[in-house]
Amino acid sequence: MIWNEYHECMERDQLAELQGERLRQMVERVYFNVPFYRNKLQEMGIEPGDIRTVDELQNLPFTTKQDLRDNYPFGLFAVPQQDVVRLHASSGTTGKSTVVGYTHNDIMMWSEVVARSLTMAGITKSDIVQVAYGYGLFTGGLGVHYGAEKVGASVIPISGGNTRKQLQLLEDFGSTAIACTPSYAAYLGEALIEEKIDRSRLKLRAGIFGAEPWTEEMRAQIEKSLGIKAYDIYGLSEVIGPGVSMECGCQNGMHVFEDHFIPEIINPETGAVLPYGELGELVFTTVTKEAMPLIRYRTRDLTRLHADRCDCGRTLVRMEKCVGRSDDMLIIRGVNVFPSQVESVLLEMSETRPHYLLVVSRENNLDTLEIQVEVEDQFFSDEVKELEGLRKRIGANLASTLGLHATVRLVEPGTIERSMGKAQRVIDNRKLK
Amino acid sequence: MIIKQLSVFLENRAGRLTELTGILADNGINISAFCIADTADFGILRVITGKPELAEQVLKEQGFAVKITDVIGMIVPHKPGGLHKALQILTDNGISIEYMYAFASADDRATVVIRTDAMPKTIDVLQMHKLELVTAGDVYQM
């Protein structure tokens, strides 16, 4: 089923025309309303009206997270404060948090793209949707909430955490869909077993998971433990929140809602635009957002775009699962390491749970990487040589995938902290000096 | 002839073993014999107790990685050459020992807990040579 067939299945030349027109209006709005953008455009000798087609997008300057921080809190808003009806902010784990604002129309547009997303997962007004994303400054909870209400589903705004309650409502209310981070979904799957809740007592059939990188192996594991189909949703608060792109039933990449967000892939070093199919940094231009429109916002997410038509009938481009965020990327002894690579290795071996932690340190001016892995119960052997063998196999597989030697440390089950929101996968002790 | 040994994965962390013995004590579980195999990062605690299933259940509830392993308890005379004679029998029959630990009691006997690479064969060979083996029922008395 398709929520908005007109916009989701538009011929691509017709879509480009719509994007061009919306881009022109957006550039005009920021030029007259946001001093930051006016200065940038003037420096580059661009006047409103110079940008008329979507092909001219690449002449415009980039916006970075640092620009958002420099203009903290409301410096990039393009409307007066009385038109702003909602404020969200990022968690700000690295430096000052970034603030985003929404007008009434922005909230409507956000609900629309989330409604399209949920429809891709087969959710209709007959569904009961348990929203286990955090509600609050984080966009996850309220974003999915409004979209689910727009679809007409019954929404349970339980927010994140409180696992016992989550399980109780899944069972008692008969929730048919759940939205949360994939790491929390994996945790719920484990909790289901621990609490000895029989899967057949649940009506859950779909999960909408996003807000952090996850792997296909993790998807398979969640689908098995919760007995559902797991869908990937993508978004970031700077662009709108969840609902920037979403996987359809074909699960062949996430369709970007291009009538609102124009995606580009660039070479992260040179800034040059790369053709479809090439790996690079994902960049978004929001063409309909009123409160805080962004021109060519650099997401730091690394992925590829594909424009060939999907079997579902949608013409919207599909983005692959992100290889990682360049923020997440660790450079250890000059080698780029993504936590998602470690996860893939561990899950392929199936002898270990996806509970792991990367600890990076520096000893005698040399970076060291330790990977802590929980030993799963049924694979625990009481012979030292078996456990040492497991440790060596993990080490060897990691070395061949990462191109880097890592020390593997086996730890007891449950010792690595479980997250209720985004999983903490890395401790970088090098920064503490 | 097979007795159930409780094996527990332990990180090398101060106080971890004390937590475990506390749980066993709280549940009225007596330890008859035990040993710890240790590496730089982790240890494996092996315990002989009269209530291995209960111990497994309570430790699992507390988040330990636990396993019940089959071992053999053989009784040898507590005098020079007692152990040697028993081991010679195993060696002569091509049986390798994975691990073993032993304790002597007040009488003239010592109990040796062994795990080999061929458990049923080990039992046959030892019985053929008339060595006394510990039965599951004996474990309570140890």
Coordinates of C-alpha atoms in Angstrom, one line a residue:
Chain A
M1 CA 0.0 0.0 0.0
I2 CA 1.1 3.5 -0.8
W3 CA 0.1 6.5 1.4
N4 CA 0.6 9.3 -1.2
E5 CA 0.8 7.7 -4.6
Y6 CA 1.0 11.1 -6.4
H7 CA 4.2 12.1 -4.7
E8 CA 5.8 8.7 -4.1
C9 CA 5.3 7.4 -7.7
M10 CA 5.9 10.6 -9.7
E11 CA 7.8 10.3 -12.9
R12 CA 11.4 11.4 -12.2
D13 CA 11.4 14.4 -14.6
Q14 CA 8.2 15.6 -13.1
L15 CA 9.7 15.2 -9.6
A16 CA 12.8 17.2 -10.7
E17 CA 10.6 20.0 -11.8
L18 CA 8.7 20.1 -8.5
Q19 CA 12.0 20.0 -6.6
G20 CA 13.4 22.8 -8.7
E21 CA 10.4 25.0 -8.0
R22 CA 10.5 24.3 -4.3
L23 CA 14.3 24.8 -4.2
R24 CA 14.0 28.2 -5.8
Q25 CA 11.4 29.3 -3.3
M26 CA 13.4 27.9 -0.4
V27 CA 16.6 29.7 -1.5
E28 CA 14.6 32.9 -1.7
R29 CA 13.2 32.4 1.9
V30 CA 16.6 31.8 3.5
Y31 CA 18.2 34.7 1.6
F32 CA 15.8 37.1 3.0
N33 CA 15.3 35.6 6.4
V34 CA 18.5 34.0 7.6
P35 CA 21.5 36.3 7.8
F36 CA 23.9 33.3 7.9
Y37 CA 22.7 32.0 4.5
R38 CA 22.5 35.6 3.0
N39 CA 26.1 36.2 3.9
K40 CA 27.2 32.8 2.5
L41 CA 25.3 33.3 -0.7
Q42 CA 26.5 36.8 -1.2
E43 CA 30.1 35.7 -0.6
M44 CA 29.6 33.2 -3.5
G45 CA 27.9 35.8 -5.6
I46 CA 24.6 34.0 -5.7
E47 CA 21.4 36.0 -5.8
P48 CA 17.9 34.6 -5.2
G49 CA 16.6 33.6 -8.5
D50 CA 19.9 32.3 -9.7
I51 CA 19.0 28.8 -8.6
R52 CA 16.0 27.6 -10.7
T53 CA 16.6 23.9 -11.2
V54 CA 17.6 21.0 -9.1
D55 CA 20.8 20.6 -11.2
E56 CA 21.9 24.0 -9.9
L57 CA 21.8 22.7 -6.3
Q58 CA 25.5 21.8 -6.5
N59 CA 26.4 25.5 -6.8
L60 CA 25.1 26.2 -3.3
P61 CA 27.2 26.0 -0.2
F62 CA 27.2 23.2 2.3
T63 CA 25.8 23.5 5.9
T64 CA 27.6 21.6 8.6
K65 CA 26.8 20.6 12.2
Q66 CA 29.3 23.2 13.3
D67 CA 27.2 25.9 11.5
L68 CA 24.3 24.8 13.6
R69 CA 26.3 25.0 16.8
D70 CA 27.7 28.4 15.8
N71 CA 24.2 29.7 15.4
Y72 CA 22.9 28.1 18.6
P73 CA 20.1 28.2 19.5
F74 CA 17.8 29.9 17.0
G75 CA 20.2 31.6 14.5
L76 CA 19.2 29.5 11.5
F77 CA 15.5 30.0 12.0
A78 CA 13.8 31.5 8.9
V79 CA 10.5 32.4 10.6
P80 CA 9.7 34.6 13.6
Q81 CA 9.5 32.9 17.0
Q82 CA 5.7 33.2 17.1
D83 CA 5.4 30.9 14.1
V84 CA 7.5 28.2 15.8
V85 CA 5.3 25.6 17.5
R86 CA 7.9 23.0 18.5
L87 CA 11.5 22.8 19.4
H88 CA 13.7 19.6 19.5
A89 CA 17.3 19.3 20.3
S90 CA 20.0 16.6 19.8
S91 CA 21.5 14.9 22.7
G92 CA 24.7 16.9 22.4
T93 CA 27.1 14.1 23.3
T94 CA 29.8 15.8 21.3
G95 CA 29.7 19.5 22.2
K96 CA 26.8 21.8 22.4
S97 CA 23.4 20.4 21.4
T98 CA 21.8 21.4 18.1
V99 CA 18.4 22.9 18.2
V100 CA 15.7 22.5 15.5
G101 CA 12.4 24.3 15.2
Y102 CA 9.1 23.4 13.5
T103 CA 6.2 25.5 12.3
H104 CA 2.6 24.1 12.2
N105 CA 3.2 23.3 8.5
D106 CA 6.5 21.6 9.3
I107 CA 4.7 19.3 11.9
M108 CA 2.1 18.5 9.2
M109 CA 4.8 17.7 6.7
W110 CA 6.6 15.5 9.2
S111 CA 3.4 13.6 10.1
E112 CA 2.9 13.1 6.3
V113 CA 6.4 11.6 5.7
V114 CA 6.1 9.4 8.8
A115 CA 2.6 8.3 7.6
R116 CA 4.1 7.3 4.3
S117 CA 6.9 5.4 6.2
L118 CA 4.5 3.5 8.4
T119 CA 2.3 2.6 5.4
M120 CA 5.4 1.1 3.8
A121 CA 5.6 -1.3 6.8
G122 CA 2.0 -2.2 6.1
I123 CA 0.6 -0.2 9.0
T124 CA -3.0 1.0 8.7
K125 CA -5.7 2.4 11.0
S126 CA -6.4 -1.2 12.2
D127 CA -3.0 -1.4 13.9
I128 CA -1.9 -0.7 17.4
V129 CA 1.5 1.0 17.4
Q130 CA 3.7 0.9 20.5
V131 CA 6.0 3.9 20.3
A132 CA 9.1 2.9 22.4
Y133 CA 11.3 5.7 21.1
G134 CA 12.1 8.3 23.7
Y135 CA 9.6 11.2 23.9
G136 CA 11.1 14.5 24.6
L137 CA 13.8 16.6 23.0
F138 CA 14.8 13.6 20.9
T139 CA 12.7 13.5 17.7
G140 CA 12.0 9.8 17.7
G141 CA 9.0 9.5 20.0
L142 CA 6.9 12.4 18.9
G143 CA 7.9 12.0 15.2
V144 CA 6.6 8.5 15.0
H145 CA 3.6 9.4 17.2
Y146 CA 2.2 12.1 14.9
G147 CA 2.7 9.9 11.8
A148 CA 1.0 6.9 13.4
E149 CA -1.9 9.1 14.5
K150 CA -2.2 10.5 10.9
V151 CA -2.4 7.0 9.6
G152 CA -5.2 6.5 12.1
A153 CA -3.5 3.7 14.1
S154 CA -4.0 3.4 17.9
V155 CA -0.9 4.8 19.4
I156 CA 0.6 3.7 22.7
P157 CA 3.0 6.5 23.7
I158 CA 5.0 4.4 26.2
S159 CA 8.3 6.0 25.3
G160 CA 11.7 4.3 25.9
G161 CA 12.8 2.0 28.7
N162 CA 10.7 0.3 31.3
T163 CA 11.1 -3.1 29.7
R164 CA 8.7 -5.0 31.9
K165 CA 5.9 -2.5 31.1
Q166 CA 6.8 -2.7 27.4
L167 CA 6.3 -6.5 27.5
Q168 CA 3.2 -6.3 29.5
L169 CA 1.5 -3.8 27.0
L170 CA 2.7 -5.9 24.0
E171 CA 0.8 -8.8 25.5
D172 CA -2.2 -7.1 27.1
F173 CA -2.9 -4.4 24.5
G174 CA -2.0 -6.7 21.6
S175 CA 0.3 -4.2 19.9
T176 CA 0.8 -5.1 16.3
A177 CA 3.8 -2.9 15.6
I178 CA 6.6 -1.4 17.6
A179 CA 8.9 1.5 16.9
C180 CA 12.2 1.9 18.8
T181 CA 16.0 1.7 18.3
P182 CA 17.3 -1.7 16.9
S183 CA 19.5 -2.2 19.9
Y184 CA 16.4 -1.8 22.2
A185 CA 14.5 -4.2 20.0
A186 CA 17.2 -6.8 20.4
Y187 CA 17.1 -6.2 24.1
L188 CA 13.3 -6.7 24.1
G189 CA 13.8 -10.0 22.3
E190 CA 16.1 -11.2 25.0
A191 CA 13.8 -9.9 27.7
L192 CA 10.9 -11.9 26.2
I193 CA 12.9 -15.1 26.6
E194 CA 14.0 -14.2 30.1
E195 CA 10.5 -13.4 31.2
K196 CA 9.4 -16.7 29.6
I197 CA 6.7 -15.0 27.5
D198 CA 5.4 -17.2 24.8
R199 CA 5.6 -15.5 21.4
S200 CA 2.2 -16.9 20.5
R201 CA 0.6 -14.7 23.1
L202 CA 1.8 -11.6 21.2
K203 CA 0.2 -10.1 18.1
L204 CA 3.3 -8.1 17.1
R205 CA 4.1 -8.4 13.4
A206 CA 6.1 -5.3 12.4
G207 CA 8.9 -3.3 13.8
I208 CA 10.1 0.2 12.7
F209 CA 13.7 0.6 13.8
G210 CA 16.1 3.4 13.4
A211 CA 18.1 6.2 14.9
E212 CA 21.3 4.2 15.0
P213 CA 23.2 2.0 12.5
W214 CA 22.4 -1.7 12.5
T215 CA 23.3 -4.6 10.3
E216 CA 21.4 -7.3 8.3
E217 CA 22.6 -9.9 10.8
M218 CA 21.0 -7.9 13.6
R219 CA 17.8 -7.6 11.6
A220 CA 17.7 -11.4 11.2
Q221 CA 18.2 -11.8 14.9
I222 CA 15.5 -9.3 15.9
E223 CA 13.0 -10.8 13.4
K224 CA 13.7 -14.2 14.9
S225 CA 13.5 -13.3 18.5
L226 CA 10.4 -11.1 18.2
G227 CA 8.8 -13.0 15.4
I228 CA 8.2 -9.9 13.2
K229 CA 9.3 -8.3 10.0
A230 CA 11.8 -5.5 10.9
Y231 CA 11.9 -2.3 8.8
D232 CA 14.6 0.3 8.7
I233 CA 13.6 3.9 9.1
Y234 CA 16.1 6.7 8.7
G235 CA 16.1 10.3 9.8
L236 CA 18.0 13.0 11.6
S237 CA 16.6 15.9 13.6
E238 CA 18.4 18.5 11.6
V239 CA 16.5 17.4 8.5
I240 CA 13.1 16.6 10.2
G241 CA 13.5 13.6 12.5
P242 CA 12.5 10.0 11.6
G243 CA 10.8 9.8 8.2
V244 CA 13.5 11.2 5.9
S245 CA 13.6 7.8 4.3
M246 CA 12.1 4.4 4.9
E247 CA 12.2 0.8 3.6
C248 CA 9.2 -0.5 1.7
G249 CA 8.2 -4.2 1.7
C250 CA 10.8 -5.0 -0.9
Q251 CA 13.5 -4.1 1.7
N252 CA 15.9 -3.1 -1.0
G253 CA 17.0 0.2 0.5
M254 CA 15.2 3.2 2.0
H255 CA 13.1 5.4 -0.2
V256 CA 14.0 9.1 0.4
F257 CA 10.9 11.4 0.4
E258 CA 12.5 13.6 -2.3
D259 CA 9.6 15.9 -2.8
H260 CA 10.7 17.3 0.7
F261 CA 14.3 16.3 1.1
I262 CA 16.7 16.4 -1.8
P263 CA 19.6 13.9 -1.3
E264 CA 23.1 14.1 -2.8
I265 CA 26.1 11.9 -2.3
I266 CA 29.4 13.7 -2.2
N267 CA 33.0 12.9 -1.8
P268 CA 33.6 13.8 1.9
E269 CA 37.0 15.2 1.2
T270 CA 36.5 17.2 -2.0
G271 CA 32.8 18.0 -1.7
A272 CA 32.3 16.9 -5.3
V273 CA 28.9 15.3 -6.2
L274 CA 29.1 11.6 -6.9
P275 CA 26.8 9.7 -9.3
Y276 CA 24.2 7.2 -8.2
G277 CA 25.7 4.0 -7.0
E278 CA 28.8 5.4 -5.5
L279 CA 29.7 5.4 -1.8
G280 CA 30.0 8.8 -0.2
E281 CA 28.6 11.2 2.4
L282 CA 24.9 11.8 2.3
V283 CA 23.8 15.4 2.0
F284 CA 20.2 16.8 2.3
T285 CA 18.5 20.0 1.2
T286 CA 15.1 20.5 2.8
V287 CA 13.0 22.3 0.3
T288 CA 9.6 22.6 2.1
K289 CA 10.6 23.1 5.7
E290 CA 9.7 26.5 7.0
A291 CA 11.2 27.0 10.5
M292 CA 14.7 25.8 9.8
P293 CA 15.4 25.1 6.1
L294 CA 18.9 23.7 5.5
I295 CA 20.9 23.9 2.3
R296 CA 23.1 20.9 1.5
Y297 CA 23.3 19.7 5.1
R298 CA 26.2 17.2 5.6
T299 CA 24.9 14.3 7.5
R300 CA 28.3 12.5 8.0
D301 CA 26.4 9.3 7.1
L302 CA 28.2 7.2 4.5
T303 CA 25.9 5.4 2.0
R304 CA 24.9 5.0 -1.7
L305 CA 21.8 6.1 -3.6
H306 CA 20.1 4.1 -6.3
A307 CA 17.5 5.6 -8.7
D308 CA 16.3 2.5 -10.6
R309 CA 12.6 1.8 -10.1
C310 CA 11.7 -0.3 -7.1
D311 CA 9.3 -3.3 -7.5
C312 CA 6.9 -1.6 -5.0
G313 CA 6.1 1.0 -7.7
R314 CA 7.7 4.0 -6.0
T315 CA 10.0 6.1 -8.1
L316 CA 11.7 7.7 -5.1
V317 CA 15.5 7.0 -4.9
R318 CA 16.6 4.4 -2.4
M319 CA 19.5 4.8 0.0
E320 CA 21.4 1.9 1.3
K321 CA 21.8 1.2 5.0
C322 CA 24.5 3.6 6.2
V323 CA 28.0 2.0 6.3
G324 CA 28.5 4.1 9.4
R325 CA 28.6 7.7 10.5
S326 CA 31.8 9.4 10.0
D327 CA 31.4 10.6 13.7
D328 CA 31.4 6.9 14.6
M329 CA 34.4 6.2 12.5
L330 CA 37.4 5.5 14.6
I331 CA 40.9 5.9 13.2
I332 CA 43.0 3.4 15.0
R333 CA 46.7 3.3 13.9
G334 CA 45.6 5.0 10.7
V335 CA 42.9 2.4 9.9
N336 CA 39.3 3.4 9.7
V337 CA 37.1 1.2 11.9
F338 CA 33.3 1.2 12.2
P339 CA 31.6 -0.5 15.1
S340 CA 29.2 -2.0 12.5
Q341 CA 32.1 -4.0 11.1
V342 CA 32.7 -5.6 14.5
E343 CA 29.0 -6.4 14.9
S344 CA 28.9 -8.1 11.5
V345 CA 31.9 -10.3 12.4
L346 CA 30.4 -11.3 15.8
L347 CA 27.0 -12.1 14.4
E348 CA 28.3 -14.2 11.5
M349 CA 30.1 -16.4 14.1
S350 CA 26.8 -16.8 15.9
E351 CA 28.6 -18.0 19.0
T352 CA 28.3 -14.6 20.5
R353 CA 25.6 -12.2 21.2
P354 CA 25.7 -8.8 19.5
H355 CA 26.7 -7.3 22.9
Y356 CA 30.1 -5.9 22.5
L357 CA 32.2 -2.9 23.3
L358 CA 35.2 -1.3 21.5
V359 CA 37.7 0.1 23.9
V360 CA 40.4 2.3 22.3
S361 CA 43.4 3.3 24.3
R362 CA 46.9 4.6 23.7
E363 CA 49.9 2.8 25.2
N364 CA 53.4 4.1 24.5
N365 CA 52.0 6.3 21.7
L366 CA 50.5 3.3 20.0
D367 CA 46.7 3.0 19.7
T368 CA 45.2 -0.3 21.0
L369 CA 41.8 -1.7 20.3
E370 CA 40.2 -4.1 22.8
I371 CA 36.9 -5.7 21.9
Q372 CA 34.9 -7.0 24.8
V373 CA 32.5 -9.7 23.9
E374 CA 29.9 -11.4 26.0
V375 CA 30.1 -15.2 26.2
E376 CA 26.7 -16.7 25.4
D377 CA 25.4 -19.3 27.8
Q378 CA 25.0 -22.3 25.5
F379 CA 28.4 -21.9 23.9
F380 CA 30.2 -21.6 27.2
S381 CA 32.6 -24.5 27.4
D382 CA 34.2 -25.4 30.7
E383 CA 37.5 -26.1 29.0
V384 CA 40.1 -23.3 28.8
K385 CA 41.3 -24.4 25.4
E386 CA 37.8 -24.2 23.9
L387 CA 37.3 -20.6 25.2
E388 CA 40.8 -19.6 24.1
G389 CA 39.9 -21.1 20.7
L390 CA 36.8 -19.0 20.5
R391 CA 38.7 -15.9 21.5
K392 CA 41.3 -16.6 18.8
R393 CA 38.7 -17.2 16.1
I394 CA 37.0 -13.9 16.9
G395 CA 40.4 -12.2 16.9
A396 CA 41.3 -13.7 13.5
N397 CA 38.0 -12.9 11.9
L398 CA 38.2 -9.3 13.2
A399 CA 41.7 -8.9 11.9
S400 CA 40.7 -10.0 8.4
T401 CA 37.7 -7.7 8.4
L402 CA 39.2 -4.7 10.0
G403 CA 42.7 -5.0 8.8
L404 CA 43.9 -4.4 12.3
H405 CA 44.8 -6.5 15.3
A406 CA 42.4 -6.3 18.2
T407 CA 42.6 -7.8 21.6
V408 CA 39.5 -9.8 22.3
R409 CA 38.3 -10.1 25.9
L410 CA 35.6 -12.5 26.8
V411 CA 33.3 -11.1 29.5
E412 CA 30.3 -12.5 31.4
P413 CA 26.8 -12.2 29.9
G414 CA 25.0 -9.1 30.9
T415 CA 28.2 -7.1 31.9
I416 CA 28.1 -4.7 29.0
E417 CA 25.7 -2.0 29.7
R418 CA 22.3 -2.4 27.9
S419 CA 21.0 0.8 26.3
M420 CA 17.4 2.0 26.4
G421 CA 18.1 4.4 23.6
K422 CA 21.2 4.6 21.4
A423 CA 23.7 1.9 22.1
Q424 CA 27.1 2.9 23.4
R425 CA 29.5 0.8 21.4
V426 CA 32.7 2.6 21.8
I427 CA 34.8 3.9 24.7
D428 CA 37.7 6.0 23.3
N429 CA 40.1 6.6 26.2
R430 CA 42.4 8.5 23.9
K431 CA 40.2 11.6 24.2
L432 CA 40.5 11.7 28.0
K433 CA 44.2 12.8 28.0
Chain B
M1 CA 29.2 -43.4 37.6
I2 CA 29.1 -40.0 35.9
I3 CA 28.8 -37.1 38.4
K4 CA 27.5 -33.6 37.5
Q5 CA 30.0 -30.8 37.9
L6 CA 28.9 -27.2 37.8
S7 CA 31.1 -25.0 35.6
V8 CA 30.9 -21.2 35.8
F9 CA 32.5 -18.5 33.6
L10 CA 34.1 -15.8 35.7
E11 CA 35.8 -12.6 34.7
N12 CA 39.0 -11.8 36.6
R13 CA 37.4 -9.1 38.7
A14 CA 37.9 -8.4 42.4
G15 CA 35.0 -9.7 44.5
R16 CA 33.4 -11.7 41.7
L17 CA 34.1 -15.1 43.3
T18 CA 32.8 -13.8 46.6
E19 CA 29.5 -12.8 44.9
L20 CA 29.1 -16.3 43.6
T21 CA 29.9 -18.1 46.9
G22 CA 27.4 -15.7 48.5
I23 CA 24.7 -16.8 46.2
L24 CA 25.5 -20.5 46.8
A25 CA 25.5 -19.9 50.6
D26 CA 22.1 -18.0 50.5
N27 CA 20.6 -21.0 48.7
G28 CA 22.0 -23.6 51.0
I29 CA 24.3 -25.1 48.5
N30 CA 27.3 -26.9 49.9
I31 CA 30.5 -27.1 48.0
S32 CA 32.2 -30.5 48.2
A33 CA 35.1 -29.7 46.0
F34 CA 36.2 -27.1 43.5
C35 CA 39.0 -25.7 41.4
I36 CA 39.6 -22.7 39.3
A37 CA 41.3 -22.7 35.9
D38 CA 42.5 -19.3 35.2
T39 CA 43.8 -17.3 32.3
A40 CA 44.9 -13.7 32.1
D41 CA 41.3 -12.4 31.5
F42 CA 38.9 -15.0 32.8
G43 CA 38.6 -18.1 35.0
I44 CA 36.5 -21.2 34.9
L45 CA 35.2 -22.3 38.3
R46 CA 34.4 -26.0 38.6
V47 CA 32.3 -27.1 41.5
I48 CA 31.2 -30.5 42.8
T49 CA 28.0 -30.1 44.9
G50 CA 25.1 -32.2 45.9
K51 CA 22.7 -29.8 44.2
P52 CA 24.1 -29.0 40.8
E53 CA 20.8 -28.3 39.1
L54 CA 19.7 -25.9 41.8
A55 CA 23.1 -24.2 41.7
E56 CA 22.8 -23.9 37.9
Q57 CA 19.3 -22.3 38.2
V58 CA 20.2 -19.8 40.9
L59 CA 23.4 -18.7 39.2
K60 CA 21.7 -18.3 35.8
E61 CA 19.1 -16.2 37.4
Q62 CA 21.9 -14.0 38.6
G63 CA 23.3 -13.7 35.1
F64 CA 26.3 -16.1 35.3
A65 CA 27.2 -18.2 32.3
V66 CA 26.8 -21.7 33.8
K67 CA 27.1 -25.2 32.4
I68 CA 26.7 -28.7 33.9
T69 CA 29.6 -30.9 32.8
D70 CA 30.0 -34.7 33.2
V71 CA 33.1 -35.7 35.2
I72 CA 34.3 -38.9 36.9
G73 CA 35.2 -39.1 40.6
M74 CA 37.7 -41.9 41.2
I75 CA 38.9 -43.0 44.6
V76 CA 42.5 -43.8 45.1
P77 CA 44.5 -44.9 48.2
H78 CA 45.9 -41.9 50.1
K79 CA 49.5 -43.1 49.9
P80 CA 52.6 -42.9 47.7
G81 CA 51.9 -44.3 44.2
G82 CA 48.1 -44.2 44.7
L83 CA 47.5 -41.6 42.0
H84 CA 50.2 -42.9 39.8
K85 CA 48.7 -46.3 39.5
A86 CA 45.3 -44.9 38.4
L87 CA 46.9 -42.6 35.9
Q88 CA 49.0 -45.3 34.5
I89 CA 45.9 -47.3 33.7
L90 CA 44.5 -44.4 31.7
T91 CA 47.7 -43.8 29.9
D92 CA 48.0 -47.5 29.0
N93 CA 44.6 -47.3 27.4
G94 CA 45.3 -44.1 25.4
I95 CA 43.0 -41.9 27.4
S96 CA 44.0 -38.2 27.7
I97 CA 43.0 -36.1 30.6
E98 CA 41.4 -32.7 29.9
Y99 CA 41.6 -31.6 33.5
M100 CA 41.6 -33.0 37.0
Y101 CA 41.7 -31.9 40.6
A102 CA 41.8 -33.9 43.8
F103 CA 41.2 -33.8 47.5
A104 CA 42.2 -36.1 50.3
S105 CA 39.8 -36.9 53.1
A106 CA 40.4 -37.7 56.7
D107 CA 40.4 -41.5 56.1
D108 CA 43.0 -43.2 53.9
R109 CA 41.4 -42.3 50.6
A110 CA 41.7 -39.4 48.1
T111 CA 39.1 -38.4 45.6
V112 CA 40.2 -37.4 42.1
V113 CA 37.8 -35.6 39.8
I114 CA 38.7 -36.1 36.2
R115 CA 37.4 -35.2 32.8
T116 CA 38.9 -37.1 29.9
D117 CA 38.6 -37.1 26.1
A118 CA 36.7 -40.4 26.2
M119 CA 34.4 -40.5 29.2
P120 CA 32.5 -43.8 28.7
K121 CA 35.7 -45.6 27.9
T122 CA 37.4 -44.2 31.0
I123 CA 34.6 -45.6 33.2
D124 CA 34.9 -49.0 31.6
V125 CA 38.7 -49.1 32.0
L126 CA 38.7 -48.0 35.6
Q127 CA 36.0 -50.5 36.6
M128 CA 37.8 -53.2 34.8
H129 CA 40.8 -52.4 37.0
K130 CA 38.5 -52.4 40.1
L131 CA 39.0 -48.8 40.9
E132 CA 36.3 -47.4 43.1
L133 CA 34.2 -44.6 41.5
V134 CA 32.1 -42.0 43.2
T135 CA 28.4 -42.2 42.4
A136 CA 26.1 -39.2 42.3
G137 CA 24.6 -40.3 45.6
D138 CA 28.1 -40.3 47.2
V139 CA 28.5 -36.6 46.4
Y140 CA 26.3 -35.6 49.2
Q141 CA 28.6 -37.4 51.7
M142 CA 31.8 -36.0 50.4

